[in-house]
Amino acid sequence: SEKPSQPVISAGLAEETVEVKVNYSGARIVLFATAPTGDTATTGMAVALIGPSEPAEVIRRTPAGERRFRFVAAPSVFAIGAERQLAQTVLPDIMIEAGLNAAASAMPRADQLQSPDVDAWRAAFVELKMDQGLYSFNETTIERLDGGLRRARIVLPPNAPPGDYRIRAVAFRNGQKIGETEEKLTLVRGGMDATLFDLSRRHGFIYGFLAVLLGVVVGAIAAWVGRR
């Protein structure tokens, strides 16, 4: 017999493009989504901001020396939030299948997928990203509005790289996924911030030299003003 079709979730972003400038101090991405009818105590929604994907490497220092593990692709940013009731009703494997698990989104080489250490490396990668402020699991809020409408507010990290992002909204009932949708978001950097960001990512030596030079100049000016 055929499986019943999943309910359709409609969603839309308040802004599809976000421009980051020098004085940027963080923003919230707002997503509106409709939830399937028939809400119960076990029905809820989870929303995640994911992307851009790029290769990544984790380095672990041990008494025997450095160990390295390379992921061929992993999201630079992963911010997720879920309604409270989902924590008690949705198993981790279901969240992985729904594309809402940060660790599982880091993809190793095909020959390392069955490595006994892959879970530990993935956990280390997520911890590193959290320390950088690029992964978050408690800063996204989901508010219920009238008519089954949800409003999700997702914190965009100030150091989020430019590129294409995905925003996934998934509805669950009785621990199972019952509907999903995905929207695209473009993050761009404008003005001087675009130049500085490009220097820091592609020309680290030049960026470091300019940063040191700027510090010396500012220090010299401050010393001169102090003498006067």
Short mmCIF file of C-alpha atoms in Angstrom, two decimals:
data_model
loop_
_atom_site.label_atom_id
_atom_site.label_comp_id
_atom_site.label_asym_id
_atom_site.label_seq_id
_atom_site.Cartn_x
_atom_site.Cartn_y
_atom_site.Cartn_z
CA SER A 1 0.00 0.00 0.00
CA GLU A 2 1.16 3.54 -0.66
CA LYS A 3 2.24 5.73 2.21
CA PRO A 4 -0.07 8.68 2.92
CA SER A 5 1.31 11.96 1.57
CA GLN A 6 2.84 14.32 4.08
CA PRO A 7 1.13 17.63 4.88
CA VAL A 8 2.46 20.61 2.97
CA ILE A 9 4.26 23.31 4.96
CA SER A 10 4.34 26.79 3.47
CA ALA A 11 7.09 29.14 4.57
CA GLY A 12 8.54 32.54 3.73
CA LEU A 13 11.41 34.73 4.88
CA ALA A 14 11.01 38.33 5.98
CA GLU A 15 14.24 39.03 4.04
CA GLU A 16 15.79 36.77 1.40
CA THR A 17 19.06 38.71 1.26
CA VAL A 18 21.00 40.11 4.22
CA GLU A 19 23.85 42.60 3.69
CA VAL A 20 26.55 42.77 6.36
CA LYS A 21 28.55 45.98 6.77
CA VAL A 22 31.40 47.16 9.00
CA ASN A 23 29.17 48.12 11.94
CA TYR A 24 27.30 44.80 11.83
CA SER A 25 26.69 43.41 15.30
CA GLY A 26 24.36 40.54 14.59
CA ALA A 27 20.83 40.14 13.28
CA ARG A 28 17.87 37.84 13.46
CA ILE A 29 16.53 36.01 10.43
CA VAL A 30 12.74 35.80 10.58
CA LEU A 31 10.90 32.87 9.01
CA PHE A 32 7.13 32.43 8.92
CA ALA A 33 5.82 28.89 8.44
CA THR A 34 2.44 27.21 8.60
CA ALA A 35 2.12 24.07 10.69
CA PRO A 36 -0.15 21.11 9.82
CA THR A 37 -3.57 21.26 11.44
CA GLY A 38 -4.51 19.06 14.36
CA ASP A 39 -1.98 20.30 16.92
CA THR A 40 -1.51 18.00 19.88
CA ALA A 41 0.86 17.86 22.83
CA THR A 42 3.25 15.82 20.68
CA THR A 43 3.16 18.12 17.63
CA GLY A 44 5.89 20.68 17.13
CA MET A 45 8.29 22.31 14.72
CA ALA A 46 12.05 22.67 14.43
CA VAL A 47 13.86 25.28 12.33
CA ALA A 48 17.54 25.45 11.34
CA LEU A 49 19.81 27.88 9.50
CA ILE A 50 22.47 25.87 7.65
CA GLY A 51 25.38 26.82 5.37
CA PRO A 52 27.50 27.61 3.48
CA SER A 53 29.16 24.21 3.07
CA GLU A 54 32.95 23.95 2.80
CA PRO A 55 35.78 21.53 3.64
CA ALA A 56 36.93 21.55 7.28
CA GLU A 57 39.68 20.01 9.35
CA VAL A 58 39.89 19.20 13.05
CA ILE A 59 43.28 18.95 14.75
CA ARG A 60 43.73 17.12 18.04
CA ARG A 61 46.97 17.33 19.99
CA THR A 62 47.94 14.10 21.79
CA PRO A 63 51.08 12.93 23.62
CA ALA A 64 51.95 11.04 20.44
CA GLY A 65 51.64 14.17 18.31
CA GLU A 66 48.96 15.85 16.22
CA ARG A 67 46.04 13.92 14.79
CA ARG A 68 44.01 15.36 11.94
CA PHE A 69 40.60 14.52 10.57
CA ARG A 70 39.28 16.15 7.42
CA PHE A 71 35.64 16.63 6.46
CA VAL A 72 35.01 17.01 2.75
CA ALA A 73 31.98 19.21 3.45
CA ALA A 74 30.45 20.75 6.56
CA PRO A 75 28.20 23.78 7.23
CA SER A 76 30.06 26.91 8.29
CA VAL A 77 26.97 27.93 10.29
CA PHE A 78 24.38 25.73 11.98
CA ALA A 79 21.77 27.41 14.18
CA ILE A 80 18.79 25.34 15.24
CA GLY A 81 15.79 25.76 17.47
CA ALA A 82 12.86 23.50 18.29
CA GLU A 83 9.66 23.76 20.24
CA ARG A 84 10.08 22.42 23.73
CA GLN A 85 7.91 19.30 23.41
CA LEU A 86 10.12 17.85 20.66
CA ALA A 87 12.96 17.12 23.07
CA GLN A 88 10.86 14.43 24.74
CA THR A 89 9.24 12.96 21.61
CA VAL A 90 11.75 13.02 18.72
CA LEU A 91 14.71 10.62 18.78
CA PRO A 92 18.18 11.73 17.59
CA ASP A 93 18.02 9.37 14.57
CA ILE A 94 14.83 11.08 13.40
CA MET A 95 16.50 14.49 13.67
CA ILE A 96 19.41 13.17 11.57
CA GLU A 97 17.00 11.92 8.89
CA ALA A 98 15.32 15.34 8.91
CA GLY A 99 18.66 17.08 8.28
CA LEU A 100 18.58 18.80 11.65
CA ASN A 101 21.60 17.27 13.37
CA ALA A 102 24.73 19.44 13.34
CA ALA A 103 27.24 16.64 13.89
CA ALA A 104 25.78 14.41 11.20
CA SER A 105 25.95 17.27 8.70
CA ALA A 106 29.77 17.10 8.75
CA MET A 107 30.63 14.61 6.00
CA PRO A 108 33.92 12.69 6.10
CA ARG A 109 35.49 10.90 3.18
CA ALA A 110 33.57 7.86 1.98
CA ASP A 111 36.26 5.50 3.28
CA GLN A 112 36.00 7.03 6.77
CA LEU A 113 32.24 6.88 7.20
CA GLN A 114 32.53 3.60 9.12
CA SER A 115 35.51 4.71 11.20
CA PRO A 116 34.97 4.02 14.94
CA ASP A 117 36.29 7.53 15.67
CA VAL A 118 34.05 9.46 13.29
CA ASP A 119 31.47 10.34 15.98
CA ALA A 120 34.20 11.69 18.27
CA TRP A 121 35.65 13.80 15.44
CA ARG A 122 32.20 15.11 14.58
CA ALA A 123 31.59 16.05 18.22
CA ALA A 124 34.95 17.82 18.35
CA PHE A 125 34.07 19.73 15.17
CA VAL A 126 30.73 20.88 16.59
CA GLU A 127 32.42 21.99 19.83
CA LEU A 128 34.96 23.98 17.83
CA LYS A 129 32.22 25.69 15.84
CA MET A 130 30.33 26.50 19.03
CA ASP A 131 33.47 28.09 20.50
CA GLN A 132 33.67 30.22 17.33
CA GLY A 133 30.05 31.30 17.79
CA LEU A 134 29.02 29.78 14.46
CA TYR A 135 26.93 26.88 15.82
CA SER A 136 24.11 27.47 18.31
CA PHE A 137 21.35 25.33 19.76
CA ASN A 138 19.51 27.67 22.13
CA GLU A 139 19.32 31.08 20.45
CA THR A 140 16.58 30.31 17.90
CA THR A 141 13.05 30.92 19.13
CA ILE A 142 9.76 29.70 17.64
CA GLU A 143 6.56 31.55 18.46
CA ARG A 144 3.05 30.24 17.82
CA LEU A 145 0.67 32.69 16.17
CA ASP A 146 -3.00 32.40 15.27
CA GLY A 147 -4.13 29.97 12.59
CA GLY A 148 -1.29 27.48 13.01
CA LEU A 149 1.33 30.03 11.94
CA ARG A 150 4.84 29.87 13.43
CA ARG A 151 7.35 32.72 13.59
CA ALA A 152 10.97 31.62 13.97
CA ARG A 153 13.69 34.09 14.88
CA ILE A 154 17.20 32.79 14.12
CA VAL A 155 20.31 34.58 15.36
CA LEU A 156 22.80 35.23 12.56
CA PRO A 157 26.36 35.16 13.96
CA PRO A 158 28.34 38.39 13.37
CA ASN A 159 31.20 36.34 11.89
CA ALA A 160 28.97 34.33 9.55
CA PRO A 161 30.65 34.01 6.14
CA PRO A 162 28.88 35.30 3.01
CA GLY A 163 27.22 32.78 0.76
CA ASP A 164 24.04 30.79 0.25
CA TYR A 165 22.21 29.41 3.28
CA ARG A 166 19.33 26.99 3.71
CA ILE A 167 16.58 27.42 6.28
CA ARG A 168 14.80 24.16 7.04
CA ALA A 169 11.46 23.97 8.82
CA VAL A 170 10.29 20.50 9.82
CA ALA A 171 7.06 19.52 11.59
CA PHE A 172 6.81 16.46 13.82
CA ARG A 173 3.96 14.52 15.41
CA ASN A 174 4.28 11.57 17.79
CA GLY A 175 8.03 11.54 17.26
CA GLN A 176 7.81 11.29 13.45
CA LYS A 177 8.40 13.83 10.70
CA ILE A 178 5.11 14.80 9.07
CA GLY A 179 6.12 17.72 6.86
CA GLU A 180 9.05 19.89 5.83
CA THR A 181 10.03 22.88 3.73
CA GLU A 182 13.20 24.72 2.86
CA GLU A 183 13.94 28.34 2.00
CA LYS A 184 17.12 29.94 0.65
CA LEU A 185 18.89 32.94 2.17
CA THR A 186 21.80 34.89 0.67
CA LEU A 187 24.30 36.67 2.92
CA VAL A 188 26.48 39.33 1.29
CA ARG A 189 29.08 41.69 2.67
CA GLY A 190 29.26 45.28 1.49
CA GLY A 191 31.66 48.21 1.66
CA MET A 192 34.93 48.05 3.57
CA ASP A 193 33.79 44.97 5.46
CA ALA A 194 33.82 42.95 2.23
CA THR A 195 37.45 43.94 1.62
CA LEU A 196 38.55 43.18 5.18
CA PHE A 197 36.73 39.84 5.22
CA ASP A 198 38.27 38.82 1.90
CA LEU A 199 41.74 39.75 3.17
CA SER A 200 41.29 37.77 6.38
CA ARG A 201 40.12 34.63 4.54
CA ARG A 202 42.32 34.66 1.42
CA HIS A 203 45.35 36.76 2.37
CA GLY A 204 45.91 36.13 6.06
CA PHE A 205 49.49 37.44 6.09
CA ILE A 206 48.53 40.79 4.54
CA TYR A 207 45.53 41.09 6.86
CA GLY A 208 47.70 40.35 9.90
CA PHE A 209 50.34 42.86 8.80
CA LEU A 210 47.74 45.60 8.31
CA ALA A 211 46.15 44.80 11.69
CA VAL A 212 49.53 45.10 13.45
CA LEU A 213 50.36 48.29 11.53
CA LEU A 214 47.02 49.81 12.46
CA GLY A 215 47.60 48.93 16.11
CA VAL A 216 51.03 50.58 16.06
CA VAL A 217 49.62 53.75 14.45
CA VAL A 218 46.75 53.98 16.93
CA GLY A 219 49.15 53.41 19.84
CA ALA A 220 51.50 56.12 18.58
CA ILE A 221 48.65 58.60 18.22
CA ALA A 222 47.40 57.79 21.72
CA ALA A 223 50.92 58.26 23.17
CA TRP A 224 51.31 61.59 21.36
CA VAL A 225 47.94 62.83 22.64
CA GLY A 226 48.88 61.72 26.15
CA ARG A 227 52.10 63.75 26.11
CA ARG A 228 50.20 66.85 25.10
#
